[in-house]
Coordinates of C-alpha atoms in Angstrom, one line a residue:
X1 CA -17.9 -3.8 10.6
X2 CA -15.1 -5.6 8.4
X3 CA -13.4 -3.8 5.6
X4 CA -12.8 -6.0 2.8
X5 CA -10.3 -5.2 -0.2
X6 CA -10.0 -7.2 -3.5
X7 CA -7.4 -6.9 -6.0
X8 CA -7.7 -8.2 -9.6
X9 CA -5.0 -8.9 -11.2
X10 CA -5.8 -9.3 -15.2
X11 CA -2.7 -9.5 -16.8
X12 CA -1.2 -11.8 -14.1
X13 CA 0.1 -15.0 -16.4
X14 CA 0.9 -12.7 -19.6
X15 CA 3.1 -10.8 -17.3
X16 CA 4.5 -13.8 -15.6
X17 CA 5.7 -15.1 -19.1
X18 CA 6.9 -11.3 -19.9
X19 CA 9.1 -11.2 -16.7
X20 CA 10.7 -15.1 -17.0
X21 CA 11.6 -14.1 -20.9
X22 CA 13.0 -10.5 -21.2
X23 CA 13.5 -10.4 -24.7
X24 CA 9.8 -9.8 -25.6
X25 CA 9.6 -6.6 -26.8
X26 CA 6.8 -4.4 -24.5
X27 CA 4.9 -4.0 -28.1
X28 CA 5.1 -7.4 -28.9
X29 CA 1.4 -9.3 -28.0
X30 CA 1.4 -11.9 -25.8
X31 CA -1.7 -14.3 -25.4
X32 CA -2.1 -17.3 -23.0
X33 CA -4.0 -19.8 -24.7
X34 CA -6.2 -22.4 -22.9
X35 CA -7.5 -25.9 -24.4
X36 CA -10.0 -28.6 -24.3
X37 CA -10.2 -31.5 -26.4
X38 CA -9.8 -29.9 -30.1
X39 CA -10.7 -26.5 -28.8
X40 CA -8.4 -23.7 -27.7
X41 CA -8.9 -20.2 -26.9
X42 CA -7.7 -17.3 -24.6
X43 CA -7.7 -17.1 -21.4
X44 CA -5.4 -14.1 -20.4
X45 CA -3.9 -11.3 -22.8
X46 CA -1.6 -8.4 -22.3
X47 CA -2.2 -4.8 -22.7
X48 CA -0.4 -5.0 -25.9
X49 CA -2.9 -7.8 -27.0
X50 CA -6.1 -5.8 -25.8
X51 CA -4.9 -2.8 -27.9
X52 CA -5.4 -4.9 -31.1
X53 CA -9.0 -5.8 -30.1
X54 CA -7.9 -9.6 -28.8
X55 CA -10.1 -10.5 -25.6
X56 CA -10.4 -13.2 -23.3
X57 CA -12.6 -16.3 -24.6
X58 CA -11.9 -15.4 -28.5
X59 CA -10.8 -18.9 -30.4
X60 CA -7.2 -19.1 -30.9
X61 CA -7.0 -19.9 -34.6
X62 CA -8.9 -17.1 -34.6
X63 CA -6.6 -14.7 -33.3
X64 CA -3.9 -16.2 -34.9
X65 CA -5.4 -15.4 -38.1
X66 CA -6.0 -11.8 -37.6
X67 CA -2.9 -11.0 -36.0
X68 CA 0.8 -11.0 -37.4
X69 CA 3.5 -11.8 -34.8
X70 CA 1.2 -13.0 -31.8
X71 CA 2.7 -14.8 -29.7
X72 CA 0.9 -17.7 -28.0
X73 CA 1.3 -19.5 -24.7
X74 CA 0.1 -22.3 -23.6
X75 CA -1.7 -22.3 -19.8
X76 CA 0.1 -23.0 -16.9
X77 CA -2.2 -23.4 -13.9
X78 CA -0.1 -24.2 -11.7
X79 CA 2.8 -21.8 -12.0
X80 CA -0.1 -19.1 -12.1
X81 CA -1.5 -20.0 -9.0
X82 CA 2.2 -20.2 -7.6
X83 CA 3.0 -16.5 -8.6
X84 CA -0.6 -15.6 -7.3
X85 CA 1.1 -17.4 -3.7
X86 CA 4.0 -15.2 -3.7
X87 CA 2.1 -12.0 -4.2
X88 CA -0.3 -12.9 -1.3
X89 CA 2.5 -13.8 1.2
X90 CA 3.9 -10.5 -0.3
X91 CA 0.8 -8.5 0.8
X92 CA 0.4 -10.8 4.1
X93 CA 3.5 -9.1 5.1
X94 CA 2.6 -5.3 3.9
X95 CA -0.9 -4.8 4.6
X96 CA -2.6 -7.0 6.7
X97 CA -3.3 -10.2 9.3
X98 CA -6.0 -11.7 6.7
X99 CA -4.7 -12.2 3.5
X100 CA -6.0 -15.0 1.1
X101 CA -5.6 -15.6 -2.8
X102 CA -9.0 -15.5 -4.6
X103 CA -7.8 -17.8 -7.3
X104 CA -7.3 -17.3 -10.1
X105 CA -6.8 -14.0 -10.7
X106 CA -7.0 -12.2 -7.1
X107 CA -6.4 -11.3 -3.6
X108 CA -8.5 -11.0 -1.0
X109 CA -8.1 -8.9 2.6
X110 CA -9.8 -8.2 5.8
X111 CA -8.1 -4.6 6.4
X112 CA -10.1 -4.2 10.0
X113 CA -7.5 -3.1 12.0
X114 CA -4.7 -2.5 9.6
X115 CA -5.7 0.1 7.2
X116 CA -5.1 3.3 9.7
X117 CA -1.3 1.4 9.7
X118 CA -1.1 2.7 6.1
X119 CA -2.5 6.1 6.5
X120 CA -6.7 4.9 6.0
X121 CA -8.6 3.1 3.3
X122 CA -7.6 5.5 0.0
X123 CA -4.3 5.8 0.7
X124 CA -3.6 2.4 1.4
X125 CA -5.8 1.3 -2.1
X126 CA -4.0 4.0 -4.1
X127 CA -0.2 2.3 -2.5
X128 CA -1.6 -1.4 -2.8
X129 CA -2.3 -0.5 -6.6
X130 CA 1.3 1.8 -7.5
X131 CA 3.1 -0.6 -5.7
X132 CA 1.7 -3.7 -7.8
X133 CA 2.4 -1.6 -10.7
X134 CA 5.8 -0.8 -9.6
X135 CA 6.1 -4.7 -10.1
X136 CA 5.6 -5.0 -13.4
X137 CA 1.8 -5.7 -12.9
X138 CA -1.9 -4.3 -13.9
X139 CA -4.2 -4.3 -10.7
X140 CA -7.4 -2.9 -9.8
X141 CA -8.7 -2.9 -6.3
X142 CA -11.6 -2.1 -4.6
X143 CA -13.0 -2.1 -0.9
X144 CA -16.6 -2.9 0.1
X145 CA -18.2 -4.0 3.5
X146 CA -18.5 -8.2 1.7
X147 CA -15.7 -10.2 0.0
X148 CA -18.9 -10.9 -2.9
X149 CA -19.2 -6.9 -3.1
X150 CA -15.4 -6.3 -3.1
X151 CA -14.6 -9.1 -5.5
X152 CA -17.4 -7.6 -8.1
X153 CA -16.5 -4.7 -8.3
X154 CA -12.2 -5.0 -8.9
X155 CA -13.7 -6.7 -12.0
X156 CA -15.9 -4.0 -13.2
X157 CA -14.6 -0.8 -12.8
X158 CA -12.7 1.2 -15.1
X159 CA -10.5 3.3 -12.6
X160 CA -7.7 1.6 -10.8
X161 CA -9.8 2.1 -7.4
X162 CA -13.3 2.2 -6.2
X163 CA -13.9 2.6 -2.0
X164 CA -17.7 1.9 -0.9
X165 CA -18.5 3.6 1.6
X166 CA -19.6 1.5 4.8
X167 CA -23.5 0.6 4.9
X168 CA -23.6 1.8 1.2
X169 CA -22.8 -1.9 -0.5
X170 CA -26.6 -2.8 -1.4
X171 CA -27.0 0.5 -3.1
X172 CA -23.6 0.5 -5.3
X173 CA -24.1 -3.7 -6.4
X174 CA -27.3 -3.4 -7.4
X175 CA -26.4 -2.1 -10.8
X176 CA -23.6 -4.6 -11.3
X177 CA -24.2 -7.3 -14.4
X178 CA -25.2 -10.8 -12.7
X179 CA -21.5 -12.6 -13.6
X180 CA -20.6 -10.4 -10.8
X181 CA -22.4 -12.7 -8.3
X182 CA -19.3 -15.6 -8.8
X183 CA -21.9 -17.7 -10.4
X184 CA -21.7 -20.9 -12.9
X185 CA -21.4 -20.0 -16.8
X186 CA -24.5 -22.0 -17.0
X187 CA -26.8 -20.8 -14.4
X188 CA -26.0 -16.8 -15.8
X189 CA -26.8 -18.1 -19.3
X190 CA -29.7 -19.3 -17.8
X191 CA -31.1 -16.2 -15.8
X192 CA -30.4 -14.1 -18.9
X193 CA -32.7 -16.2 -21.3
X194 CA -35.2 -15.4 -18.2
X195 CA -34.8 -11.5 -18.7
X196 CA -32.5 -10.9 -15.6
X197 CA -29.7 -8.4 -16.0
X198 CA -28.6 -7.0 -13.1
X199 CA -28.0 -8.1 -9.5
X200 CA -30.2 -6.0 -8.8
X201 CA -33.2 -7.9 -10.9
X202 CA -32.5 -10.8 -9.0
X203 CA -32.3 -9.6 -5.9
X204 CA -35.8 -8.0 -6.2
X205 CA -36.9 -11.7 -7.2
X206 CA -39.2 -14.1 -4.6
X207 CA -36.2 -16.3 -3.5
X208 CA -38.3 -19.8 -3.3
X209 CA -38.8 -20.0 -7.1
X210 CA -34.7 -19.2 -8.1
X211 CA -33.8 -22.3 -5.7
X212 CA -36.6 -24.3 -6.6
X213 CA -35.1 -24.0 -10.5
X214 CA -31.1 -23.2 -10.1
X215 CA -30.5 -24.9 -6.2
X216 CA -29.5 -22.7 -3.5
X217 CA -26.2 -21.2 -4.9
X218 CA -28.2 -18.1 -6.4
X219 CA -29.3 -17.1 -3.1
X220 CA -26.3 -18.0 -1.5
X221 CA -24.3 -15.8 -3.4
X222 CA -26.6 -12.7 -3.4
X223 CA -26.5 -13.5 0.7
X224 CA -22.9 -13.5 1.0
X225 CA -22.7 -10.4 -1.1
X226 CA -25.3 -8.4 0.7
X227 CA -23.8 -9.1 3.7
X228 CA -26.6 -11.3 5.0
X229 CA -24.3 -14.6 5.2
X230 CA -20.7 -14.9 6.6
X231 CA -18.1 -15.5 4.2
X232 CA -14.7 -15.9 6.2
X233 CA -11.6 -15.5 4.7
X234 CA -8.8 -17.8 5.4
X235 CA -6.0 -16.4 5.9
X236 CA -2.8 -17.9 3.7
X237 CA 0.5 -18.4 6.0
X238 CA 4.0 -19.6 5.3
X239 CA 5.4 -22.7 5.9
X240 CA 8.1 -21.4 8.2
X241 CA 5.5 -19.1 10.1
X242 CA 5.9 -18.9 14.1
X243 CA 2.4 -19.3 15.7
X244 CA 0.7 -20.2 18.5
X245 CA -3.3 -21.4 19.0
X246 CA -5.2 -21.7 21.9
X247 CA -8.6 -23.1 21.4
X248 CA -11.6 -23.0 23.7
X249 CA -13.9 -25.7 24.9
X250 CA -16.1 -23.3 26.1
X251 CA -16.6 -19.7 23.9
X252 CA -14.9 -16.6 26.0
X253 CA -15.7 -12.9 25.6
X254 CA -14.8 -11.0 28.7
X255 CA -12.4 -8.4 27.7
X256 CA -10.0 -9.2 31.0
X257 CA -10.8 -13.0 30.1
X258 CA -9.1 -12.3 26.5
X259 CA -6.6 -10.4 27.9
X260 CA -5.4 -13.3 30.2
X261 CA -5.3 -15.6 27.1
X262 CA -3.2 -13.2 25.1
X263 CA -0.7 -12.4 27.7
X264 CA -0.5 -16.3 27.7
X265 CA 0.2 -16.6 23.7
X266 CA 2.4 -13.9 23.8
X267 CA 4.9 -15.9 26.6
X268 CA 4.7 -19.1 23.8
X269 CA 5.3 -16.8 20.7
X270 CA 8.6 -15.2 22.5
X271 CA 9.4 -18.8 23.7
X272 CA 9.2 -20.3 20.0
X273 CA 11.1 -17.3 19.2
X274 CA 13.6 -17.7 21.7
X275 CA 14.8 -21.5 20.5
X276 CA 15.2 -19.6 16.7
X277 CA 17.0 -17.2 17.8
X278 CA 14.6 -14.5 15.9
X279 CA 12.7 -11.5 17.3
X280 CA 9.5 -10.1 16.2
X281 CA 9.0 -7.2 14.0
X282 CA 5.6 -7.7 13.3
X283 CA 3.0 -9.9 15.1
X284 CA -0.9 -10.6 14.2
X285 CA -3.6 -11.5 16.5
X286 CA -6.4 -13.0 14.6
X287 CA -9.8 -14.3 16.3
X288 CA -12.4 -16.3 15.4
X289 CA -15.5 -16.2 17.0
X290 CA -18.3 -18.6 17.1
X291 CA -20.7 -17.0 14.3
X292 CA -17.9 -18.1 11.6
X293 CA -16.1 -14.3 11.7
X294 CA -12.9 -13.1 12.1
X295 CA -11.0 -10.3 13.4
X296 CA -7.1 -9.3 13.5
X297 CA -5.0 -6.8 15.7
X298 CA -1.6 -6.3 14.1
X299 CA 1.4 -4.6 15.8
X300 CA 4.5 -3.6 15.0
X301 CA 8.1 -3.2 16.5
X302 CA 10.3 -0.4 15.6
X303 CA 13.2 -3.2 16.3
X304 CA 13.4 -7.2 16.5
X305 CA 11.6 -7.8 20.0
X306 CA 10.7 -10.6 22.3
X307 CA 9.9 -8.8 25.5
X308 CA 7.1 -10.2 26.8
X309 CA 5.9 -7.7 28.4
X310 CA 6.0 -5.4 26.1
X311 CA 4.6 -7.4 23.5
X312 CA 1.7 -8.1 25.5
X313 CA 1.5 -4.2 26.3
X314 CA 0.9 -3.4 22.4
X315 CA -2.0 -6.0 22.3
X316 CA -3.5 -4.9 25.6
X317 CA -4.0 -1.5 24.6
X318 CA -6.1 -2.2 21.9
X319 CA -7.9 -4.7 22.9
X320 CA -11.0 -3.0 23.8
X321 CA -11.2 -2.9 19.5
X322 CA -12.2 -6.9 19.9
X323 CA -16.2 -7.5 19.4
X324 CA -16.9 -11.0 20.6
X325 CA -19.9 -11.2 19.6
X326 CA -21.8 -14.5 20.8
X327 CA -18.2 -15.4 21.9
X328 CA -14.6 -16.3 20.3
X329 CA -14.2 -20.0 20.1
X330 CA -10.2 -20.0 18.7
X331 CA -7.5 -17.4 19.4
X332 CA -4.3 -17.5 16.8
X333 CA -1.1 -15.2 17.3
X334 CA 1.8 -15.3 14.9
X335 CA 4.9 -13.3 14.1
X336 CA 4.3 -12.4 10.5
X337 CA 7.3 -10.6 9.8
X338 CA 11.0 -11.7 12.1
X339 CA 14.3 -10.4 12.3
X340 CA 17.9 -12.6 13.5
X341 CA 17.9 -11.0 17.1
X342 CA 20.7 -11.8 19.7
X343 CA 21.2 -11.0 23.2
X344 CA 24.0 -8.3 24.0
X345 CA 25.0 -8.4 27.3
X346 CA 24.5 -3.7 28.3
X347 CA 27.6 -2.0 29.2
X348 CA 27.8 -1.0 32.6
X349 CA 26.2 2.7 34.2
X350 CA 29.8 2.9 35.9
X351 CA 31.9 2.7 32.2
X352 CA 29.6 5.1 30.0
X353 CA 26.7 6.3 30.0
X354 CA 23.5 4.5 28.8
X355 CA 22.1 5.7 25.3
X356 CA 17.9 6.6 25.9
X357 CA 16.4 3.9 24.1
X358 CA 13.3 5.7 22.2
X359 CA 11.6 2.3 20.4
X360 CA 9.2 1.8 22.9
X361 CA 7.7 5.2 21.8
X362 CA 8.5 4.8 18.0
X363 CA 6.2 1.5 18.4
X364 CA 3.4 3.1 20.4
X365 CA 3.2 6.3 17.8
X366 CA 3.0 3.7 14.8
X367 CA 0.3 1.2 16.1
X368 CA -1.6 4.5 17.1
X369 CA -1.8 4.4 13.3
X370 CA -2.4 7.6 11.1
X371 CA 0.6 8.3 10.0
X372 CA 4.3 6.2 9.7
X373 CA 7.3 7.4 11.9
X374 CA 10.3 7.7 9.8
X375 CA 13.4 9.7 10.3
X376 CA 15.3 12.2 7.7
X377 CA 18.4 11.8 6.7
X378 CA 20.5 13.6 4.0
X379 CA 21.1 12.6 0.3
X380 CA 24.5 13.3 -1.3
X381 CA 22.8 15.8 -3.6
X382 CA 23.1 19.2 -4.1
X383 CA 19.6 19.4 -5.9
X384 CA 17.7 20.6 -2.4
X385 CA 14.4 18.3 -3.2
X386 CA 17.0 15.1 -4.0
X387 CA 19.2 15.8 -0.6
X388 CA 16.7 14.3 1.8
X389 CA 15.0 11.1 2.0
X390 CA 12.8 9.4 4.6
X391 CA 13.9 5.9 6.6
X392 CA 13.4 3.9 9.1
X393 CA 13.5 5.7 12.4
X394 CA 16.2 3.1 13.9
X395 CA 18.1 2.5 10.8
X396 CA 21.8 3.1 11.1
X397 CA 23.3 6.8 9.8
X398 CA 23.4 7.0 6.1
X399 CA 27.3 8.8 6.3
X400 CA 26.3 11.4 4.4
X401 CA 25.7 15.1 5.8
X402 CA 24.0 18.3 4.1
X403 CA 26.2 21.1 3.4
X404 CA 27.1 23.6 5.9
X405 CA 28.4 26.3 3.7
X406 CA 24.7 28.2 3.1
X407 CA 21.8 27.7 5.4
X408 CA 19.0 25.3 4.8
X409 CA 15.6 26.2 6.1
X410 CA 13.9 24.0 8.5
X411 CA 10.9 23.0 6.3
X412 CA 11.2 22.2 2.9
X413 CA 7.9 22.5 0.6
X414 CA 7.0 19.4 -1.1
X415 CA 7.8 20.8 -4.7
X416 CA 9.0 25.0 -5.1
X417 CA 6.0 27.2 -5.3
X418 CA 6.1 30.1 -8.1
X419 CA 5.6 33.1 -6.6
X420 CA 5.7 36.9 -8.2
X421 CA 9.0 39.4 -7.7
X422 CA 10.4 42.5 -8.3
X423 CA 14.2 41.7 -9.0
X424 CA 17.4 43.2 -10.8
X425 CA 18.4 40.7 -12.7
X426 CA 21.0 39.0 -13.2
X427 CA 23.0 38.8 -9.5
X428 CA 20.6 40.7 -6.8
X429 CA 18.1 39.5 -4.4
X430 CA 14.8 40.4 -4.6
X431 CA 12.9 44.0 -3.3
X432 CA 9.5 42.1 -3.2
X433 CA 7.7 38.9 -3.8
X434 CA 4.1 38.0 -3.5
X435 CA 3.3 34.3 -2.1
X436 CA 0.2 32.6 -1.5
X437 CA -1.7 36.3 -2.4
X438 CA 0.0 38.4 0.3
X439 CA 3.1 40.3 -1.2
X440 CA 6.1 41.1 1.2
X441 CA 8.8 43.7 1.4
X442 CA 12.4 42.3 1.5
X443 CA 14.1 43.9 4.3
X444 CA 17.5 41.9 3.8
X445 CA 18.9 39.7 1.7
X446 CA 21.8 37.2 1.2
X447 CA 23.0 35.0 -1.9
X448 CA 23.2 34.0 -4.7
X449 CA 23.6 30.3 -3.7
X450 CA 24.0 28.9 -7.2
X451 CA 23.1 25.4 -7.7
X452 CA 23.9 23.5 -11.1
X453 CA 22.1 20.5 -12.9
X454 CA 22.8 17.2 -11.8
X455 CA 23.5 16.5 -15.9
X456 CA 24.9 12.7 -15.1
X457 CA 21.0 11.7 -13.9
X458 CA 19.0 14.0 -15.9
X459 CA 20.4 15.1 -19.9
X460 CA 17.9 18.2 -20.1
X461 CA 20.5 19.6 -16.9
X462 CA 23.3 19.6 -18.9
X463 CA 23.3 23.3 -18.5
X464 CA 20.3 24.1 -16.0
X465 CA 21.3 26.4 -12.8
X466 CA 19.6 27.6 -9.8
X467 CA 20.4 30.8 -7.9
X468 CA 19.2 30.6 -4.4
X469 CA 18.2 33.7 -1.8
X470 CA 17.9 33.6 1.9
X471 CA 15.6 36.7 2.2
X472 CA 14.5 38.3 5.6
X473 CA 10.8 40.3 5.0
X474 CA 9.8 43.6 6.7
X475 CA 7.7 41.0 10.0
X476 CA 10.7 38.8 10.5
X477 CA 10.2 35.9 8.5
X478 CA 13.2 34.3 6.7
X479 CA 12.4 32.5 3.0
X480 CA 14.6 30.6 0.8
X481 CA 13.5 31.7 -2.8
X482 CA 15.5 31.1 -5.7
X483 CA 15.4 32.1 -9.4
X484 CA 15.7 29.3 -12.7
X485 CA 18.5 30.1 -14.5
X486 CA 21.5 32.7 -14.0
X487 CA 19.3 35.5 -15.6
X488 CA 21.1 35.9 -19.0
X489 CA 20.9 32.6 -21.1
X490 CA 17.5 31.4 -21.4
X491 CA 18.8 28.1 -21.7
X492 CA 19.8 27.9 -18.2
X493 CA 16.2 27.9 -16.9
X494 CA 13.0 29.5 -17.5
X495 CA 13.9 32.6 -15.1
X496 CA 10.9 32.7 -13.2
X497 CA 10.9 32.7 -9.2
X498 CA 10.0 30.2 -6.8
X499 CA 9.9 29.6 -2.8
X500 CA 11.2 26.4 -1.5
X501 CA 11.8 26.8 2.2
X502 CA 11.0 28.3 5.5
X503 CA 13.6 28.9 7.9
X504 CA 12.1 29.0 11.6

């Protein structure tokens, strides 16, 4: 069953206009005013706006009268729907094969495929929104089984995410208010003057009359929404996007008949790639079958790549995910995402010795899906949670190293856990410590390791310390514990003990 995520995007032209003029003032409202004939009125507002009451549709003289220092901006459709183009070929790249805008104020996804890529449906909706807001931008997204489910409910929720649970669509639209349903102004003025409120209401309504009075877009739209008709999402794609087709006169559906077809676009793709010079990074299969569907396989390379074996290797395995249905009519394969990639001619096995190459497991691991492979590599900090970071697992060393005067523990906990101890303050280790409910004896003890602020990125460390243990309990285990503050000036730290390691 497709997976379908929609993201609204509210503030999109205000913050368009806040990012091409920096001197507006965060507190300052801005206001994007719309206008036909001798009327004018708003048509997007920023958060600042919205915190004064202003909202979307409200006359502009009126607003202007209420308001003091409101800045007004005249619509710009088409430089809206360009920033809405950028973002999609942003997330085209990111998140998955079928990407669309859903102008003029959204995006639209198939994530069937993709979303165990990003670590499964909530934690690729909670990324999708942080990352938007990283941007400079307000988003709400939602996921549903239909685009008409998906799209509804990004525009009526309060939180920043809503996941429906597959199969459970009829039951959480049903309460939604009938603009929901993408319908004309008219035709929702109309059904309201007949009583109906919800989509609900309407759904529950004899079909043949609604048509007979408002045309078949009412029941269209509840179809498409319910799940009941097919609305396929086409996907956007670059101008400069390598691609291949292959189109059938005759629908296929035999799994080794589809593998034969792919191991055929695959040998094109490499060969496009091959007179650009570029190699593959990420490649999507999309297919479209005969009932007006889609599907998409994406995989990814650790490296640039144009093997053609291997390629078609990574597609092979997981092609048994394809449901043809009553047949796939079109086949599409294109290299989303490409890297510069020239041929070195390999040193020979009788000057050195070869170096293991490893990406063809790093790329089987990540289309697996679940979690990302990433390497760690060191951070020229001394703060122990700022010395490490994550990258890519065939990115080039970083130069830096971790030091080698005191021993770092194997795992480090995400953030220090408090934990309870017995200690003569202010220079010895402690005689006990209770963590996670079960108190230990300290059988031996080394330090203090003491650690001092980092006072040029954060003020408040101006004068902040840590003194670190390496502490051995009375079963073996080693912990790295430390204490906040050099246990005489309060200032220093709070002096209260923490854990933040386990050696192995």
């Amino acid at each position: 069953m497709a997976r379908v995520v929609s993201v609204f995007l509210p503030t999109l032209p205000t913050d368009r206009i806040r990012r091409a003029d920096p001197s507006l003032s965060p507190d300052t409202p801005v206001v994007v005013i719309a206008r036909s004939g001798s009327k004018r009125w708003i048509t997007a507002a920023d958060r600042a706006a919205l915190k004064l009451g202003l909202r979307v549709g409200m006359p502009a003289a009126k607003a202007q009268a209420l308001f003091q220092g409101l800045v007004m901006i005249d619509a710009d459709p088409s430089a809206d729907i360009a920033a809405l183009q950028r973002l999609t070929l942003w997330a085209l790249s990111q998140y998955s094969p079928v990407v669309a805008m859903d102008p003029p104020d959204g995006i639209v996804m198939d994530t069937e495929g993709a979303d165990h890529l990003q670590g499964g449906e909530a934690l690729m909706l909670s990324g999708l929104v942080n990352r938007f807001r990283g941007r400079g931008l307000a988003a709400r997204a939602a996921i549903a089984d239909t685009w008409g489910a998906a799209h509804a409910l990004a525009r009526s929720i309060d939180c920043e995410t809503i996941i429906v649970p597959p199969g459970e669509t009829a039951n959480v639209v049903s309460r939604l208010p009938l603009p929901s349903l993408r319908l004309p102004a008219d035709i929702v003025k109309s059904l309201h003057t007949l009583g109906f409120a919800t989509v609900g209401d309407l759904a529950t309504t004899p079909r043949a009359p609604l048509t007979l009075r408002f045309g078949p877009e009412v029941g269209r739209r509840l179809d498409q929404m319910f799940g009941q008709l097919a609305e396929p999402i086409d996907p956007i794609r670059p101008s400069q996007l390598v691609e291949v087709r292959k189109l059938f006169a005759e629908p296929i559906g035999a799994p080794e008949t589809i593998e034969k077809y792919v191991g055929r676009l695959v040998r094109k793709l490499c060969l496009e790639l091959e007179k650009r010079g570029l190699g593959a990074r990420r490649a999507d299969l999309i297919v479209h079958r005969v009932d007006n569907t889609i599907q998409a396989l994406r995989a990814g390379t650790a490296k640039p790549a144009r093997d053609v074996v291997w390629l078609t290797k990574l597609f092979r395995d997981r092609i048994e995910r394809i449901e043809p249905g009553f047949g796939i009519e079109k086949l599409s394969l294109a290299a989303t995402l490409v890297e510069p990639l020239v041929d070195i001619q390999s040193a020979s096995s009788l000057i050195e010795e070869q170096a293991t190459d490893v990406t063809p497991l790093i790329d089987v691991l990540g289309n697996r899906g679940g979690q990302r492979i990433f390497r760690v590599a060191p951070v020229a900090s001394d703060v122990p949670e700022r010395s490490v970071q994550r990258i890519a697992p065939t990115a080039e060393e970083v130069g830096a190293n971790w030091p080698l005067h005191w021993p770092r523990p194997s795992r480090l906990l995400a953030r220090p856990e408090a934990i309870e101890v017995i200690a003569l303050m202010p220079d010895h280790p402690p005689v006990s410590f209770t963590w996670r409910g079960k108190r230990r004896r300290v059988k031996r003890a080394d330090g203090p390791e003491r650690i001092f602020g980092e006072w040029w990125q954060r003020s408040c460390e101006w004068i902040a310390v840590r003194d670190y243990f390496v502490v051995e309990d009375d079963a073996g285990e080693r912990f790295w514990v430390f204490r906040s503050g050099d246990g005489v000036d309060a200032e220093t730290g709070s002096h209260k003990w923490f854990l933040h390691g386990v050696f192995a």
